[in-house]
Amino acid sequence: IAHKSDPPMKARRLLLCLSILVLVPGRHAAAADAPKAPAPPPCSVAEHRQFDFWLGDWEVRDPAGKVVGHNQITTLHKGCVLFESWSGHGGVTGSSFNIYDAERKRWHQTWVDNSGGLLKLEGGFSDGRMVLVSAAPAAGTSPDAGMNRITWQALPDGRVRQLWETSTDRGVTWKTAFDGFYQKQK
């Protein structure tokens, strides 16, 4: 057994303590420098892809087959936003931003156009259809204040149907405002 005053034992203890102090931080630093698993892209869950059937460069026709405009739907912000750019043959142009709000589990669209129009819609995807609806008018609002409901559906032949309906009785009855069939441009 070594005595307290044994210099070789003190030196060994000191060396051991220093080794621990030097090695332990090195382990933590190496762990901090280790590569981390990459985070998934921000909008990669299935719900963010529900409206992708609308992506493309489209010629839009009415039910009689008459061309009524062109619409280009693209993605922005790493696929998180669908951006619409509409050009109607009657001179109306407009754009919309469409996004899935993961926190509220709802789709949202904001539409603006060259007439000063603003339309805000919310809804979701069900039974192969994207259905977005504007909020009901506030109580005491003019009876002419209406609601809008727009439904998009991918058709088996590759087209997309967009049915826009309006209601002036808080959604009890609906009238067709626009019925368009999207055919992809070649």
Short mmCIF file of C-alpha atoms in Angstrom, two decimals:
data_model
loop_
_atom_site.label_atom_id
_atom_site.label_comp_id
_atom_site.label_asym_id
_atom_site.label_seq_id
_atom_site.Cartn_x
_atom_site.Cartn_y
_atom_site.Cartn_z
CA ILE A 1 0.00 0.00 0.00
CA ALA A 2 1.37 3.33 -0.99
CA HIS A 3 1.77 6.11 1.48
CA LYS A 4 0.27 9.61 0.93
CA SER A 5 3.66 11.03 0.42
CA ASP A 6 4.56 8.51 -2.30
CA PRO A 7 5.29 10.79 -5.32
CA PRO A 8 4.69 8.14 -7.97
CA MET A 9 1.17 7.49 -6.63
CA LYS A 10 0.33 11.23 -6.57
CA ALA A 11 1.59 11.56 -10.11
CA ARG A 12 -0.52 8.61 -11.24
CA ARG A 13 -3.65 10.06 -9.63
CA LEU A 14 -3.02 13.45 -11.19
CA LEU A 15 -2.43 11.86 -14.58
CA LEU A 16 -5.64 9.84 -14.25
CA CYS A 17 -7.67 12.95 -13.34
CA LEU A 18 -6.24 14.92 -16.23
CA SER A 19 -6.94 12.06 -18.63
CA ILE A 20 -10.58 11.96 -17.55
CA LEU A 21 -10.95 15.72 -17.94
CA VAL A 22 -9.42 15.66 -21.40
CA LEU A 23 -11.25 12.59 -22.69
CA VAL A 24 -14.78 13.31 -21.42
CA PRO A 25 -15.22 16.68 -23.21
CA GLY A 26 -13.77 15.10 -26.33
CA ARG A 27 -16.53 12.50 -26.32
CA HIS A 28 -19.22 15.17 -26.03
CA ALA A 29 -17.68 17.25 -28.79
CA ALA A 30 -17.51 14.23 -31.08
CA ALA A 31 -21.17 13.44 -30.38
CA ALA A 32 -22.18 17.05 -31.10
CA ASP A 33 -20.32 16.92 -34.43
CA ALA A 34 -21.97 13.65 -35.49
CA PRO A 35 -24.32 14.10 -38.45
CA LYS A 36 -27.99 14.26 -37.53
CA ALA A 37 -30.72 12.54 -39.51
CA PRO A 38 -32.15 15.04 -41.99
CA ALA A 39 -35.54 16.44 -41.12
CA PRO A 40 -38.29 15.48 -43.58
CA PRO A 41 -39.29 18.20 -46.06
CA PRO A 42 -41.79 20.55 -44.38
CA CYS A 43 -44.78 19.68 -46.58
CA SER A 44 -44.17 16.02 -47.34
CA VAL A 45 -47.08 14.39 -45.53
CA ALA A 46 -49.88 12.92 -47.65
CA GLU A 47 -52.37 15.71 -46.86
CA HIS A 48 -50.08 18.27 -48.52
CA ARG A 49 -50.30 16.26 -51.76
CA GLN A 50 -54.14 15.97 -51.89
CA PHE A 51 -54.53 18.87 -54.34
CA ASP A 52 -51.62 17.91 -56.62
CA PHE A 53 -54.07 16.55 -59.23
CA TRP A 54 -54.74 20.21 -60.11
CA LEU A 55 -51.08 20.93 -61.00
CA GLY A 56 -50.43 21.68 -64.66
CA ASP A 57 -50.92 24.02 -67.58
CA TRP A 58 -54.62 23.82 -68.48
CA GLU A 59 -57.02 24.93 -71.19
CA VAL A 60 -60.43 25.40 -69.54
CA ARG A 61 -63.72 24.74 -71.35
CA ASP A 62 -67.35 25.13 -70.37
CA PRO A 63 -69.74 22.12 -70.50
CA ALA A 64 -70.50 22.91 -74.18
CA GLY A 65 -66.78 22.63 -75.04
CA LYS A 66 -66.12 26.36 -75.56
CA VAL A 67 -62.68 27.54 -74.37
CA VAL A 68 -63.22 30.03 -71.55
CA GLY A 69 -59.64 30.52 -70.38
CA HIS A 70 -56.28 29.15 -69.39
CA ASN A 71 -55.05 28.27 -65.94
CA GLN A 72 -51.57 27.39 -64.79
CA ILE A 73 -51.14 25.69 -61.41
CA THR A 74 -47.60 25.41 -60.03
CA THR A 75 -45.95 24.83 -56.68
CA LEU A 76 -44.06 27.38 -54.62
CA HIS A 77 -42.06 27.32 -51.40
CA LYS A 78 -40.67 23.78 -51.65
CA GLY A 79 -44.05 22.30 -52.60
CA CYS A 80 -45.95 23.79 -49.67
CA VAL A 81 -48.11 26.13 -51.80
CA LEU A 82 -50.12 25.60 -54.98
CA PHE A 83 -50.16 28.84 -56.97
CA GLU A 84 -52.89 29.47 -59.55
CA SER A 85 -52.60 31.93 -62.43
CA TRP A 86 -55.90 32.35 -64.33
CA SER A 87 -56.47 34.19 -67.61
CA GLY A 88 -60.08 34.21 -68.77
CA HIS A 89 -61.15 34.94 -72.34
CA GLY A 90 -63.47 37.65 -71.02
CA GLY A 91 -60.51 39.62 -69.66
CA VAL A 92 -60.59 38.48 -66.05
CA THR A 93 -57.20 37.56 -64.62
CA GLY A 94 -56.56 36.29 -61.15
CA SER A 95 -54.38 34.27 -58.84
CA SER A 96 -54.82 32.09 -55.82
CA PHE A 97 -52.62 30.65 -53.13
CA ASN A 98 -53.63 27.24 -51.82
CA ILE A 99 -52.11 25.59 -48.76
CA TYR A 100 -52.82 22.79 -46.34
CA ASP A 101 -52.91 24.11 -42.77
CA ALA A 102 -51.56 21.10 -40.85
CA GLU A 103 -52.32 22.64 -37.47
CA ARG A 104 -56.05 22.99 -38.24
CA LYS A 105 -56.16 20.07 -40.72
CA ARG A 106 -57.86 22.29 -43.33
CA TRP A 107 -57.12 23.46 -46.86
CA HIS A 108 -57.16 27.21 -47.44
CA GLN A 109 -57.40 29.26 -50.65
CA THR A 110 -57.08 33.01 -51.07
CA TRP A 111 -58.12 34.31 -54.52
CA VAL A 112 -57.52 37.83 -55.88
CA ASP A 113 -58.30 39.21 -59.33
CA ASN A 114 -58.10 42.25 -61.59
CA SER A 115 -61.60 43.41 -60.63
CA GLY A 116 -60.47 43.88 -57.04
CA GLY A 117 -62.14 40.66 -56.02
CA LEU A 118 -61.06 38.77 -52.94
CA LEU A 119 -62.32 35.31 -52.05
CA LYS A 120 -61.25 33.26 -49.03
CA LEU A 121 -62.19 29.59 -48.93
CA GLU A 122 -61.55 26.69 -46.58
CA GLY A 123 -62.34 23.01 -46.62
CA GLY A 124 -60.87 19.65 -47.36
CA PHE A 125 -60.42 16.61 -49.53
CA SER A 126 -63.00 13.82 -49.34
CA ASP A 127 -64.28 11.13 -51.72
CA GLY A 128 -61.86 12.19 -54.47
CA ARG A 129 -62.96 15.84 -54.36
CA MET A 130 -61.42 19.01 -53.00
CA VAL A 131 -64.28 21.13 -51.62
CA LEU A 132 -63.57 24.66 -50.37
CA VAL A 133 -66.29 26.97 -49.03
CA SER A 134 -66.41 30.62 -47.98
CA ALA A 135 -67.67 31.48 -44.51
CA ALA A 136 -71.36 32.15 -44.04
CA PRO A 137 -72.24 35.85 -43.97
CA ALA A 138 -72.45 37.38 -40.53
CA ALA A 139 -75.87 37.78 -38.95
CA GLY A 140 -77.54 41.02 -40.04
CA THR A 141 -75.65 41.06 -43.35
CA SER A 142 -77.48 41.98 -46.55
CA PRO A 143 -79.61 39.14 -47.94
CA ASP A 144 -77.56 39.46 -51.15
CA ALA A 145 -74.36 38.53 -49.29
CA GLY A 146 -73.60 35.04 -50.36
CA MET A 147 -71.47 32.02 -49.88
CA ASN A 148 -69.23 30.30 -52.41
CA ARG A 149 -68.47 26.61 -52.70
CA ILE A 150 -65.90 25.36 -55.21
CA THR A 151 -65.35 21.68 -55.90
CA TRP A 152 -62.43 20.23 -57.89
CA GLN A 153 -62.47 16.62 -59.02
CA ALA A 154 -59.97 14.63 -61.08
CA LEU A 155 -61.85 12.81 -63.84
CA PRO A 156 -60.92 9.35 -65.18
CA ASP A 157 -59.96 10.82 -68.59
CA GLY A 158 -57.25 13.06 -67.06
CA ARG A 159 -59.32 16.24 -66.98
CA VAL A 160 -60.26 18.13 -63.83
CA ARG A 161 -63.75 19.50 -63.25
CA GLN A 162 -64.19 22.71 -61.29
CA LEU A 163 -67.73 23.44 -60.14
CA TRP A 164 -68.30 26.84 -58.52
CA GLU A 165 -71.62 27.29 -56.75
CA THR A 166 -73.12 30.22 -54.85
CA SER A 167 -75.77 30.45 -52.15
CA THR A 168 -77.70 33.45 -50.88
CA ASP A 169 -79.55 31.50 -48.17
CA ARG A 170 -76.58 30.49 -46.01
CA GLY A 171 -75.97 27.24 -47.86
CA VAL A 172 -79.49 25.83 -47.93
CA THR A 173 -79.61 25.94 -51.75
CA TRP A 174 -76.83 26.36 -54.32
CA LYS A 175 -76.74 27.70 -57.90
CA THR A 176 -74.00 27.04 -60.44
CA ALA A 177 -71.82 30.10 -61.09
CA PHE A 178 -69.15 28.31 -63.17
CA ASP A 179 -68.68 24.79 -64.46
CA GLY A 180 -65.30 24.26 -66.09
CA PHE A 181 -63.39 21.29 -67.45
CA TYR A 182 -59.59 21.49 -67.37
CA GLN A 183 -57.67 19.78 -70.18
CA LYS A 184 -53.85 19.67 -69.88
CA GLN A 185 -51.92 21.55 -72.56
CA LYS A 186 -49.49 19.49 -74.58
#
